[in-house]
Amino acid sequence: MDNNQIWIDEIHKNSRYGLKGKILVKEKTDYQEIIIIETKEHGNAMMLDGCWMTSDNEEKYYHECLVHPALSSLKNISEILIIGGGDGGTVRECLKYEGITKIDLVEIDRKVIELSKKYLMRNSQNVWTNKKIKINISDGFQWIKGIKDNYYDAIFVDCSDPSGIANNLFSIEFYYECKRILKKEGIFATQSESPESFKNIHINIRNAIKNTFKQSATMYSFVPFYPSGIWSWTFAADNKKDFLKSRYKKIEFIERSCDIWSLNFQEGGFKMIPSKVLREIQ
Ligand code: SPD
């Protein structure tokens, strides 16, 4: 028996979502507790304040679904903003697209980036040396207030759950600021929690986004080690008819590069809304 192997659980509503492994990092920063473990089946995995964020072998379920429905809908992509995303998975997926001149990554906790560089290389695959990436260690909610109107082609909110430091990133005020700094044809994308294990939070996010932007839609899929497994990503735009239509010209290249996402997969995901959730969208 390997004595280093222990169970680490995310405990949510009297259920445990656990991975077994060896602790590589357990550290309290100014913002949160970070745990990184090494597992046999999932590769390395990171937990923030008791919630699973990413694991080497499952991160694609999350990052591909956040990035590709949004970027595949744009013909031209130049400036991108990522709020959170300190593990590098969202940046990696964005960098598959041509034409990008700059990706602003705004991460509140510098330690998340430092530790991801060291222990979650499969998330980031050396993206950190790419000159297009500008890392800003800052609170995303405050940071965007300093950005001029109509600046970004795409904004991604890749944050943890809405308790503690990420709370503001789910507020109406934040969504209005994102809308202000998006280009006219731009697209907004956020992780929007689980319609099962965080049903009320999910519905609040959907309603807030629907009431902020002219167009919005949610895609459902699964992230195997998140509470209940089923997860969601919500997309929004203001001046773009058929805003999720595929427009990027090298989309077959993007599809071939993905393990989970494809245009076909996405089509099903946007239809997969549980009826009990649909009834509560205003
Ligand atoms: N309950 C977990 C929600 C976490 C969403 N963000 C994950 C970060 C991966 N880049």
PDB file of C-alpha atoms and ligand atoms in Angstrom:
ATOM      1  CA  MET A   1       0.000   0.000   0.000  1.00  0.00           C
ATOM      2  CA  ASP A   2       1.240   3.511  -0.859  1.00  0.00           C
ATOM      3  CA  ASN A   3       0.949   5.636   2.294  1.00  0.00           C
ATOM      4  CA  ASN A   4       1.216   8.865   0.311  1.00  0.00           C
ATOM      5  CA  GLN A   5      -2.079   8.212  -1.439  1.00  0.00           C
ATOM      6  CA  ILE A   6      -4.993   9.973   0.248  1.00  0.00           C
ATOM      7  CA  TRP A   7      -8.480  11.031  -0.747  1.00  0.00           C
ATOM      8  CA  ILE A   8      -9.063  14.742  -1.364  1.00  0.00           C
ATOM      9  CA  ASP A   9     -12.745  15.616  -1.597  1.00  0.00           C
ATOM     10  CA  GLU A  10     -14.805  18.553  -2.716  1.00  0.00           C
ATOM     11  CA  ILE A  11     -17.763  18.399  -0.346  1.00  0.00           C
ATOM     12  CA  HIS A  12     -20.946  19.803  -1.764  1.00  0.00           C
ATOM     13  CA  LYS A  13     -24.432  19.414  -0.276  1.00  0.00           C
ATOM     14  CA  ASN A  14     -23.524  16.260   1.665  1.00  0.00           C
ATOM     15  CA  SER A  15     -21.855  14.613  -1.328  1.00  0.00           C
ATOM     16  CA  ARG A  16     -18.139  14.062  -1.793  1.00  0.00           C
ATOM     17  CA  TYR A  17     -16.367  14.453  -5.143  1.00  0.00           C
ATOM     18  CA  GLY A  18     -12.988  12.927  -4.523  1.00  0.00           C
ATOM     19  CA  LEU A  19      -9.711  12.153  -6.229  1.00  0.00           C
ATOM     20  CA  LYS A  20      -7.083   9.925  -4.685  1.00  0.00           C
ATOM     21  CA  GLY A  21      -3.484  11.012  -4.909  1.00  0.00           C
ATOM     22  CA  LYS A  22      -0.359  12.401  -3.347  1.00  0.00           C
ATOM     23  CA  ILE A  23      -0.309  16.004  -2.154  1.00  0.00           C
ATOM     24  CA  LEU A  24       2.286  18.084  -4.016  1.00  0.00           C
ATOM     25  CA  VAL A  25       1.227  21.520  -2.757  1.00  0.00           C
ATOM     26  CA  LYS A  26      -0.972  22.691   0.088  1.00  0.00           C
ATOM     27  CA  GLU A  27      -0.608  26.360   0.641  1.00  0.00           C
ATOM     28  CA  LYS A  28      -2.632  29.341   1.816  1.00  0.00           C
ATOM     29  CA  THR A  29      -2.177  32.517  -0.218  1.00  0.00           C
ATOM     30  CA  ASP A  30      -3.639  35.983   0.495  1.00  0.00           C
ATOM     31  CA  TYR A  31      -6.734  34.895  -1.443  1.00  0.00           C
ATOM     32  CA  GLN A  32      -7.342  31.192  -1.049  1.00  0.00           C
ATOM     33  CA  GLU A  33      -6.069  27.742  -0.189  1.00  0.00           C
ATOM     34  CA  ILE A  34      -4.396  25.972  -3.104  1.00  0.00           C
ATOM     35  CA  ILE A  35      -4.020  22.192  -3.187  1.00  0.00           C
ATOM     36  CA  ILE A  36      -2.338  20.340  -6.032  1.00  0.00           C
ATOM     37  CA  ILE A  37      -2.227  16.565  -6.046  1.00  0.00           C
ATOM     38  CA  GLU A  38      -0.653  13.936  -8.250  1.00  0.00           C
ATOM     39  CA  THR A  39      -3.017  11.124  -9.185  1.00  0.00           C
ATOM     40  CA  LYS A  40      -2.580   7.946 -11.187  1.00  0.00           C
ATOM     41  CA  GLU A  41      -5.729   8.228 -13.290  1.00  0.00           C
ATOM     42  CA  HIS A  42      -6.251  11.973 -13.689  1.00  0.00           C
ATOM     43  CA  GLY A  43      -2.729  13.383 -13.817  1.00  0.00           C
ATOM     44  CA  ASN A  44      -2.138  16.406 -11.587  1.00  0.00           C
ATOM     45  CA  ALA A  45      -5.209  18.213 -10.253  1.00  0.00           C
ATOM     46  CA  MET A  46      -5.759  21.572  -8.589  1.00  0.00           C
ATOM     47  CA  MET A  47      -8.300  22.520  -5.938  1.00  0.00           C
ATOM     48  CA  LEU A  48      -8.975  26.104  -4.786  1.00  0.00           C
ATOM     49  CA  ASP A  49     -10.719  26.707  -1.471  1.00  0.00           C
ATOM     50  CA  GLY A  50     -12.094  23.173  -1.411  1.00  0.00           C
ATOM     51  CA  CYS A  51     -13.394  23.153  -5.032  1.00  0.00           C
ATOM     52  CA  TRP A  52     -11.857  21.249  -7.931  1.00  0.00           C
ATOM     53  CA  MET A  53     -10.656  23.512 -10.729  1.00  0.00           C
ATOM     54  CA  THR A  54      -8.733  21.424 -13.174  1.00  0.00           C
ATOM     55  CA  SER A  55      -7.009  18.109 -13.745  1.00  0.00           C
ATOM     56  CA  ASP A  56      -4.576  17.155 -16.487  1.00  0.00           C
ATOM     57  CA  ASN A  57      -6.772  14.480 -17.988  1.00  0.00           C
ATOM     58  CA  GLU A  58     -10.183  16.167 -17.764  1.00  0.00           C
ATOM     59  CA  GLU A  59      -9.426  19.862 -18.256  1.00  0.00           C
ATOM     60  CA  LYS A  60     -10.356  19.736 -21.932  1.00  0.00           C
ATOM     61  CA  TYR A  61     -13.990  19.049 -21.065  1.00  0.00           C
ATOM     62  CA  TYR A  62     -14.018  22.486 -19.514  1.00  0.00           C
ATOM     63  CA  HIS A  63     -11.640  24.681 -21.536  1.00  0.00           C
ATOM     64  CA  GLU A  64     -12.710  23.579 -25.013  1.00  0.00           C
ATOM     65  CA  CYS A  65     -16.370  24.272 -24.161  1.00  0.00           C
ATOM     66  CA  LEU A  66     -15.572  27.729 -22.812  1.00  0.00           C
ATOM     67  CA  VAL A  67     -13.442  28.889 -25.732  1.00  0.00           C
ATOM     68  CA  HIS A  68     -14.575  27.359 -29.032  1.00  0.00           C
ATOM     69  CA  PRO A  69     -18.285  28.215 -29.182  1.00  0.00           C
ATOM     70  CA  ALA A  70     -17.173  31.847 -28.790  1.00  0.00           C
ATOM     71  CA  LEU A  71     -14.092  32.074 -31.008  1.00  0.00           C
ATOM     72  CA  SER A  72     -15.486  29.901 -33.799  1.00  0.00           C
ATOM     73  CA  SER A  73     -18.215  32.540 -34.218  1.00  0.00           C
ATOM     74  CA  LEU A  74     -15.753  35.332 -35.038  1.00  0.00           C
ATOM     75  CA  LYS A  75     -14.346  35.999 -38.491  1.00  0.00           C
ATOM     76  CA  ASN A  76     -11.523  38.187 -37.196  1.00  0.00           C
ATOM     77  CA  ILE A  77      -9.983  37.956 -33.746  1.00  0.00           C
ATOM     78  CA  SER A  78      -7.448  40.442 -32.493  1.00  0.00           C
ATOM     79  CA  GLU A  79      -7.740  41.347 -28.783  1.00  0.00           C
ATOM     80  CA  ILE A  80      -8.863  38.851 -26.151  1.00  0.00           C
ATOM     81  CA  LEU A  81      -9.457  39.236 -22.422  1.00  0.00           C
ATOM     82  CA  ILE A  82      -9.393  36.333 -19.969  1.00  0.00           C
ATOM     83  CA  ILE A  83     -10.488  36.998 -16.406  1.00  0.00           C
ATOM     84  CA  GLY A  84      -9.085  34.257 -14.163  1.00  0.00           C
ATOM     85  CA  GLY A  85      -7.700  31.351 -16.144  1.00  0.00           C
ATOM     86  CA  GLY A  86      -4.427  31.216 -14.205  1.00  0.00           C
ATOM     87  CA  ASP A  87      -3.877  27.541 -15.036  1.00  0.00           C
ATOM     88  CA  GLY A  88      -3.364  28.434 -18.707  1.00  0.00           C
ATOM     89  CA  GLY A  89      -5.923  26.079 -20.287  1.00  0.00           C
ATOM     90  CA  THR A  90      -8.109  28.849 -21.699  1.00  0.00           C
ATOM     91  CA  VAL A  91      -5.095  30.699 -23.113  1.00  0.00           C
ATOM     92  CA  ARG A  92      -3.910  27.497 -24.778  1.00  0.00           C
ATOM     93  CA  GLU A  93      -7.237  26.999 -26.562  1.00  0.00           C
ATOM     94  CA  CYS A  94      -7.370  30.681 -27.653  1.00  0.00           C
ATOM     95  CA  LEU A  95      -3.890  30.511 -29.151  1.00  0.00           C
ATOM     96  CA  LYS A  96      -5.116  27.987 -31.724  1.00  0.00           C
ATOM     97  CA  TYR A  97      -6.739  30.890 -33.628  1.00  0.00           C
ATOM     98  CA  GLU A  98      -4.911  33.048 -36.160  1.00  0.00           C
ATOM     99  CA  GLY A  99      -4.868  36.835 -36.092  1.00  0.00           C
ATOM    100  CA  ILE A 100      -4.701  37.337 -32.335  1.00  0.00           C
ATOM    101  CA  THR A 101      -2.471  40.260 -31.411  1.00  0.00           C
ATOM    102  CA  LYS A 102      -2.952  40.308 -27.645  1.00  0.00           C
ATOM    103  CA  ILE A 103      -4.417  38.226 -24.842  1.00  0.00           C
ATOM    104  CA  ASP A 104      -4.826  40.074 -21.558  1.00  0.00           C
ATOM    105  CA  LEU A 105      -4.965  37.566 -18.715  1.00  0.00           C
ATOM    106  CA  VAL A 106      -6.163  39.054 -15.440  1.00  0.00           C
ATOM    107  CA  GLU A 107      -5.569  36.715 -12.524  1.00  0.00           C
ATOM    108  CA  ILE A 108      -5.954  37.850  -8.936  1.00  0.00           C
ATOM    109  CA  ASP A 109      -3.663  35.257  -7.382  1.00  0.00           C
ATOM    110  CA  ARG A 110      -0.123  35.192  -8.757  1.00  0.00           C
ATOM    111  CA  LYS A 111       0.466  31.869  -6.970  1.00  0.00           C
ATOM    112  CA  VAL A 112      -2.091  30.108  -9.197  1.00  0.00           C
ATOM    113  CA  ILE A 113       0.000  30.970 -12.247  1.00  0.00           C
ATOM    114  CA  GLU A 114       3.310  30.144 -10.575  1.00  0.00           C
ATOM    115  CA  LEU A 115       2.120  26.747  -9.362  1.00  0.00           C
ATOM    116  CA  SER A 116       0.343  25.937 -12.631  1.00  0.00           C
ATOM    117  CA  LYS A 117       3.554  26.624 -14.534  1.00  0.00           C
ATOM    118  CA  LYS A 118       5.297  24.105 -12.339  1.00  0.00           C
ATOM    119  CA  TYR A 119       2.686  21.395 -11.776  1.00  0.00           C
ATOM    120  CA  LEU A 120      -0.001  21.755 -14.457  1.00  0.00           C
ATOM    121  CA  MET A 121       2.096  21.829 -17.580  1.00  0.00           C
ATOM    122  CA  ARG A 122      -0.489  19.805 -19.473  1.00  0.00           C
ATOM    123  CA  ASN A 123      -2.994  22.642 -19.007  1.00  0.00           C
ATOM    124  CA  SER A 124      -0.685  25.302 -20.249  1.00  0.00           C
ATOM    125  CA  GLN A 125       1.807  23.540 -22.544  1.00  0.00           C
ATOM    126  CA  ASN A 126       4.299  26.397 -22.392  1.00  0.00           C
ATOM    127  CA  VAL A 127       1.809  29.059 -23.433  1.00  0.00           C
ATOM    128  CA  TRP A 128       3.381  31.356 -20.890  1.00  0.00           C
ATOM    129  CA  THR A 129       6.329  32.193 -23.118  1.00  0.00           C
ATOM    130  CA  ASN A 130       4.055  33.434 -25.907  1.00  0.00           C
ATOM    131  CA  LYS A 131       4.624  37.168 -26.456  1.00  0.00           C
ATOM    132  CA  LYS A 132       0.934  37.853 -27.142  1.00  0.00           C
ATOM    133  CA  ILE A 133       0.047  37.111 -23.528  1.00  0.00           C
ATOM    134  CA  LYS A 134       0.057  40.004 -21.088  1.00  0.00           C
ATOM    135  CA  ILE A 135      -0.323  38.816 -17.515  1.00  0.00           C
ATOM    136  CA  ASN A 136      -1.981  41.252 -15.118  1.00  0.00           C
ATOM    137  CA  ILE A 137      -2.060  40.300 -11.452  1.00  0.00           C
ATOM    138  CA  SER A 138      -5.182  42.099 -10.404  1.00  0.00           C
ATOM    139  CA  ASP A 139      -8.815  41.831  -9.373  1.00  0.00           C
ATOM    140  CA  GLY A 140     -10.683  41.412 -12.674  1.00  0.00           C
ATOM    141  CA  PHE A 141     -13.736  43.299 -11.431  1.00  0.00           C
ATOM    142  CA  GLN A 142     -11.658  46.416 -10.720  1.00  0.00           C
ATOM    143  CA  TRP A 143      -9.299  45.972 -13.654  1.00  0.00           C
ATOM    144  CA  ILE A 144     -11.937  46.135 -16.398  1.00  0.00           C
ATOM    145  CA  LYS A 145     -13.124  49.513 -15.129  1.00  0.00           C
ATOM    146  CA  GLY A 146      -9.909  50.993 -16.532  1.00  0.00           C
ATOM    147  CA  ILE A 147     -10.437  49.617 -20.065  1.00  0.00           C
ATOM    148  CA  LYS A 148     -11.754  51.846 -22.852  1.00  0.00           C
ATOM    149  CA  ASP A 149     -15.063  51.130 -24.608  1.00  0.00           C
ATOM    150  CA  ASN A 150     -15.277  48.693 -27.551  1.00  0.00           C
ATOM    151  CA  TYR A 151     -11.846  47.170 -27.033  1.00  0.00           C
ATOM    152  CA  TYR A 152     -11.994  43.347 -27.016  1.00  0.00           C
ATOM    153  CA  ASP A 153     -13.199  40.847 -29.622  1.00  0.00           C
ATOM    154  CA  ALA A 154     -13.821  38.219 -26.962  1.00  0.00           C
ATOM    155  CA  ILE A 155     -14.003  38.157 -23.173  1.00  0.00           C
ATOM    156  CA  PHE A 156     -13.704  34.899 -21.218  1.00  0.00           C
ATOM    157  CA  VAL A 157     -14.569  34.605 -17.560  1.00  0.00           C
ATOM    158  CA  ASP A 158     -12.719  31.530 -16.340  1.00  0.00           C
ATOM    159  CA  CYS A 159     -13.191  31.881 -12.614  1.00  0.00           C
ATOM    160  CA  SER A 160     -13.968  29.740  -9.594  1.00  0.00           C
ATOM    161  CA  ASP A 161     -17.396  29.425  -7.997  1.00  0.00           C
ATOM    162  CA  PRO A 162     -19.302  32.531  -6.881  1.00  0.00           C
ATOM    163  CA  SER A 163     -18.314  32.563  -3.265  1.00  0.00           C
ATOM    164  CA  GLY A 164     -15.385  34.506  -1.879  1.00  0.00           C
ATOM    165  CA  ILE A 165     -13.046  36.195  -4.347  1.00  0.00           C
ATOM    166  CA  ALA A 166     -14.982  35.320  -7.517  1.00  0.00           C
ATOM    167  CA  ASN A 167     -18.323  36.695  -6.294  1.00  0.00           C
ATOM    168  CA  ASN A 168     -18.141  40.023  -8.159  1.00  0.00           C
ATOM    169  CA  LEU A 169     -17.528  38.232 -11.441  1.00  0.00           C
ATOM    170  CA  PHE A 170     -21.145  37.075 -11.437  1.00  0.00           C
ATOM    171  CA  SER A 171     -22.718  40.487 -10.788  1.00  0.00           C
ATOM    172  CA  ILE A 172     -24.885  42.564 -13.140  1.00  0.00           C
ATOM    173  CA  GLU A 173     -22.439  45.443 -12.736  1.00  0.00           C
ATOM    174  CA  PHE A 174     -19.609  43.238 -13.982  1.00  0.00           C
ATOM    175  CA  TYR A 175     -21.628  42.008 -16.979  1.00  0.00           C
ATOM    176  CA  TYR A 176     -22.429  45.624 -17.953  1.00  0.00           C
ATOM    177  CA  GLU A 177     -18.754  46.522 -17.804  1.00  0.00           C
ATOM    178  CA  CYS A 178     -17.915  43.548 -20.038  1.00  0.00           C
ATOM    179  CA  LYS A 179     -20.544  44.640 -22.518  1.00  0.00           C
ATOM    180  CA  ARG A 180     -19.063  48.154 -22.526  1.00  0.00           C
ATOM    181  CA  ILE A 181     -15.516  46.998 -23.321  1.00  0.00           C
ATOM    182  CA  LEU A 182     -16.545  44.468 -25.997  1.00  0.00           C
ATOM    183  CA  LYS A 183     -16.274  45.498 -29.639  1.00  0.00           C
ATOM    184  CA  LYS A 184     -19.571  45.862 -31.460  1.00  0.00           C
ATOM    185  CA  GLU A 185     -19.215  42.421 -33.016  1.00  0.00           C
ATOM    186  CA  GLY A 186     -17.561  40.921 -29.952  1.00  0.00           C
ATOM    187  CA  ILE A 187     -18.581  37.939 -27.863  1.00  0.00           C
ATOM    188  CA  PHE A 188     -18.722  37.312 -24.111  1.00  0.00           C
ATOM    189  CA  ALA A 189     -18.273  33.852 -22.563  1.00  0.00           C
ATOM    190  CA  THR A 190     -18.388  32.707 -18.967  1.00  0.00           C
ATOM    191  CA  GLN A 191     -18.478  29.454 -17.078  1.00  0.00           C
ATOM    192  CA  SER A 192     -21.995  29.442 -15.601  1.00  0.00           C
ATOM    193  CA  GLU A 193     -21.934  26.660 -13.011  1.00  0.00           C
ATOM    194  CA  SER A 194     -24.011  23.491 -12.858  1.00  0.00           C
ATOM    195  CA  PRO A 195     -27.753  23.381 -13.597  1.00  0.00           C
ATOM    196  CA  GLU A 196     -27.934  20.512 -11.104  1.00  0.00           C
ATOM    197  CA  SER A 197     -25.611  21.085  -8.164  1.00  0.00           C
ATOM    198  CA  PHE A 198     -25.728  24.909  -8.334  1.00  0.00           C
ATOM    199  CA  LYS A 199     -29.165  25.253  -9.936  1.00  0.00           C
ATOM    200  CA  ASN A 200     -30.211  28.569  -8.390  1.00  0.00           C
ATOM    201  CA  ILE A 201     -26.850  30.195  -8.993  1.00  0.00           C
ATOM    202  CA  HIS A 202     -26.920  28.943 -12.571  1.00  0.00           C
ATOM    203  CA  ILE A 203     -30.388  30.372 -13.180  1.00  0.00           C
ATOM    204  CA  ASN A 204     -29.367  33.716 -11.663  1.00  0.00           C
ATOM    205  CA  ILE A 205     -26.332  33.884 -13.958  1.00  0.00           C
ATOM    206  CA  ARG A 206     -28.420  33.064 -17.012  1.00  0.00           C
ATOM    207  CA  ASN A 207     -31.067  35.635 -16.150  1.00  0.00           C
ATOM    208  CA  ALA A 208     -28.516  38.346 -15.372  1.00  0.00           C
ATOM    209  CA  ILE A 209     -26.729  37.804 -18.691  1.00  0.00           C
ATOM    210  CA  LYS A 210     -29.992  37.603 -20.610  1.00  0.00           C
ATOM    211  CA  ASN A 211     -31.021  40.935 -19.121  1.00  0.00           C
ATOM    212  CA  THR A 212     -27.684  42.575 -19.949  1.00  0.00           C
ATOM    213  CA  PHE A 213     -27.012  41.524 -23.555  1.00  0.00           C
ATOM    214  CA  LYS A 214     -29.331  41.383 -26.565  1.00  0.00           C
ATOM    215  CA  GLN A 215     -28.400  37.791 -27.399  1.00  0.00           C
ATOM    216  CA  SER A 216     -27.411  34.996 -25.051  1.00  0.00           C
ATOM    217  CA  ALA A 217     -27.355  31.201 -24.992  1.00  0.00           C
ATOM    218  CA  THR A 218     -26.041  28.454 -22.742  1.00  0.00           C
ATOM    219  CA  MET A 219     -24.261  25.284 -23.661  1.00  0.00           C
ATOM    220  CA  TYR A 220     -24.402  22.245 -21.365  1.00  0.00           C
ATOM    221  CA  SER A 221     -21.873  19.471 -21.201  1.00  0.00           C
ATOM    222  CA  PHE A 222     -20.001  17.619 -18.500  1.00  0.00           C
ATOM    223  CA  VAL A 223     -16.829  18.014 -16.473  1.00  0.00           C
ATOM    224  CA  PRO A 224     -16.335  14.598 -14.904  1.00  0.00           C
ATOM    225  CA  PHE A 225     -14.974  15.586 -11.472  1.00  0.00           C
ATOM    226  CA  TYR A 226     -17.090  18.716 -10.804  1.00  0.00           C
ATOM    227  CA  PRO A 227     -20.111  18.358  -8.479  1.00  0.00           C
ATOM    228  CA  SER A 228     -22.839  16.367 -10.304  1.00  0.00           C
ATOM    229  CA  GLY A 229     -20.707  16.298 -13.489  1.00  0.00           C
ATOM    230  CA  ILE A 230     -23.053  18.431 -15.588  1.00  0.00           C
ATOM    231  CA  TRP A 231     -21.727  21.947 -16.225  1.00  0.00           C
ATOM    232  CA  SER A 232     -22.560  24.991 -18.318  1.00  0.00           C
ATOM    233  CA  TRP A 233     -21.027  27.889 -20.259  1.00  0.00           C
ATOM    234  CA  THR A 234     -23.011  30.968 -21.235  1.00  0.00           C
ATOM    235  CA  PHE A 235     -22.300  33.147 -24.279  1.00  0.00           C
ATOM    236  CA  ALA A 236     -23.619  36.599 -25.097  1.00  0.00           C
ATOM    237  CA  ALA A 237     -23.370  39.383 -27.657  1.00  0.00           C
ATOM    238  CA  ASP A 238     -25.108  42.613 -28.467  1.00  0.00           C
ATOM    239  CA  ASN A 239     -25.020  43.462 -32.116  1.00  0.00           C
ATOM    240  CA  LYS A 240     -24.528  40.165 -33.785  1.00  0.00           C
ATOM    241  CA  LYS A 241     -27.354  38.324 -35.499  1.00  0.00           C
ATOM    242  CA  ASP A 242     -26.995  34.509 -35.238  1.00  0.00           C
ATOM    243  CA  PHE A 243     -24.234  35.270 -32.836  1.00  0.00           C
ATOM    244  CA  LEU A 244     -23.047  31.675 -32.415  1.00  0.00           C
ATOM    245  CA  LYS A 245     -22.920  30.822 -36.108  1.00  0.00           C
ATOM    246  CA  SER A 246     -19.552  29.406 -37.169  1.00  0.00           C
ATOM    247  CA  ARG A 247     -17.595  32.109 -39.036  1.00  0.00           C
ATOM    248  CA  TYR A 248     -13.914  31.358 -38.420  1.00  0.00           C
ATOM    249  CA  LYS A 249     -12.432  30.146 -41.694  1.00  0.00           C
ATOM    250  CA  LYS A 250     -10.061  27.450 -40.387  1.00  0.00           C
ATOM    251  CA  ILE A 251     -12.643  25.743 -38.215  1.00  0.00           C
ATOM    252  CA  GLU A 252     -11.719  22.242 -39.393  1.00  0.00           C
ATOM    253  CA  PHE A 253      -8.243  22.739 -37.984  1.00  0.00           C
ATOM    254  CA  ILE A 254      -9.752  23.746 -34.633  1.00  0.00           C
ATOM    255  CA  GLU A 255     -12.067  20.720 -34.641  1.00  0.00           C
ATOM    256  CA  ARG A 256      -9.192  18.364 -35.367  1.00  0.00           C
ATOM    257  CA  SER A 257      -7.200  19.839 -32.480  1.00  0.00           C
ATOM    258  CA  CYS A 258      -9.956  19.185 -29.923  1.00  0.00           C
ATOM    259  CA  ASP A 259     -10.697  16.092 -27.832  1.00  0.00           C
ATOM    260  CA  ILE A 260     -14.231  17.078 -26.844  1.00  0.00           C
ATOM    261  CA  TRP A 261     -15.580  20.083 -28.755  1.00  0.00           C
ATOM    262  CA  SER A 262     -16.762  20.123 -32.362  1.00  0.00           C
ATOM    263  CA  LEU A 263     -19.508  22.113 -34.077  1.00  0.00           C
ATOM    264  CA  ASN A 264     -21.654  18.989 -33.913  1.00  0.00           C
ATOM    265  CA  PHE A 265     -21.002  18.476 -30.203  1.00  0.00           C
ATOM    266  CA  GLN A 266     -21.799  22.120 -29.550  1.00  0.00           C
ATOM    267  CA  GLU A 267     -25.108  21.884 -31.413  1.00  0.00           C
ATOM    268  CA  GLY A 268     -26.264  19.198 -28.989  1.00  0.00           C
ATOM    269  CA  GLY A 269     -24.906  21.101 -25.993  1.00  0.00           C
ATOM    270  CA  PHE A 270     -26.961  24.199 -26.726  1.00  0.00           C
ATOM    271  CA  LYS A 271     -30.115  22.075 -26.867  1.00  0.00           C
ATOM    272  CA  MET A 272     -29.403  20.126 -23.691  1.00  0.00           C
ATOM    273  CA  ILE A 273     -31.097  22.480 -21.269  1.00  0.00           C
ATOM    274  CA  PRO A 274     -32.891  20.621 -18.458  1.00  0.00           C
ATOM    275  CA  SER A 275     -36.632  21.432 -18.590  1.00  0.00           C
ATOM    276  CA  LYS A 276     -36.741  22.470 -14.940  1.00  0.00           C
ATOM    277  CA  VAL A 277     -34.112  25.113 -15.721  1.00  0.00           C
ATOM    278  CA  LEU A 278     -35.775  26.289 -18.930  1.00  0.00           C
ATOM    279  CA  ARG A 279     -38.970  27.011 -17.018  1.00  0.00           C
ATOM    280  CA  GLU A 280     -37.125  29.432 -14.779  1.00  0.00           C
ATOM    281  CA  ILE A 281     -35.276  31.472 -17.398  1.00  0.00           C
ATOM    282  CA  GLN A 282     -36.937  34.867 -17.620  1.00  0.00           C
TER     283      GLN A 282
HETATM  284  N1  SPD B   1     -16.617  24.296  -9.471  1.00  0.00           N
HETATM  285  C1  SPD B   1     -15.554  24.625 -10.298  1.00  0.00           C
HETATM  286  C2  SPD B   1     -15.756  25.789 -11.169  1.00  0.00           C
HETATM  287  C3  SPD B   1     -14.443  26.128 -11.737  1.00  0.00           C
HETATM  288  C4  SPD B   1     -14.456  26.800 -12.992  1.00  0.00           C
HETATM  289  N2  SPD B   1     -13.149  27.264 -13.367  1.00  0.00           N
HETATM  290  C5  SPD B   1     -12.168  26.298 -13.539  1.00  0.00           C
HETATM  291  C6  SPD B   1     -10.872  26.903 -13.914  1.00  0.00           C
HETATM  292  C7  SPD B   1     -10.210  26.152 -14.989  1.00  0.00           C
HETATM  293  N3  SPD B   1      -9.412  26.970 -15.788  1.00  0.00           N
END
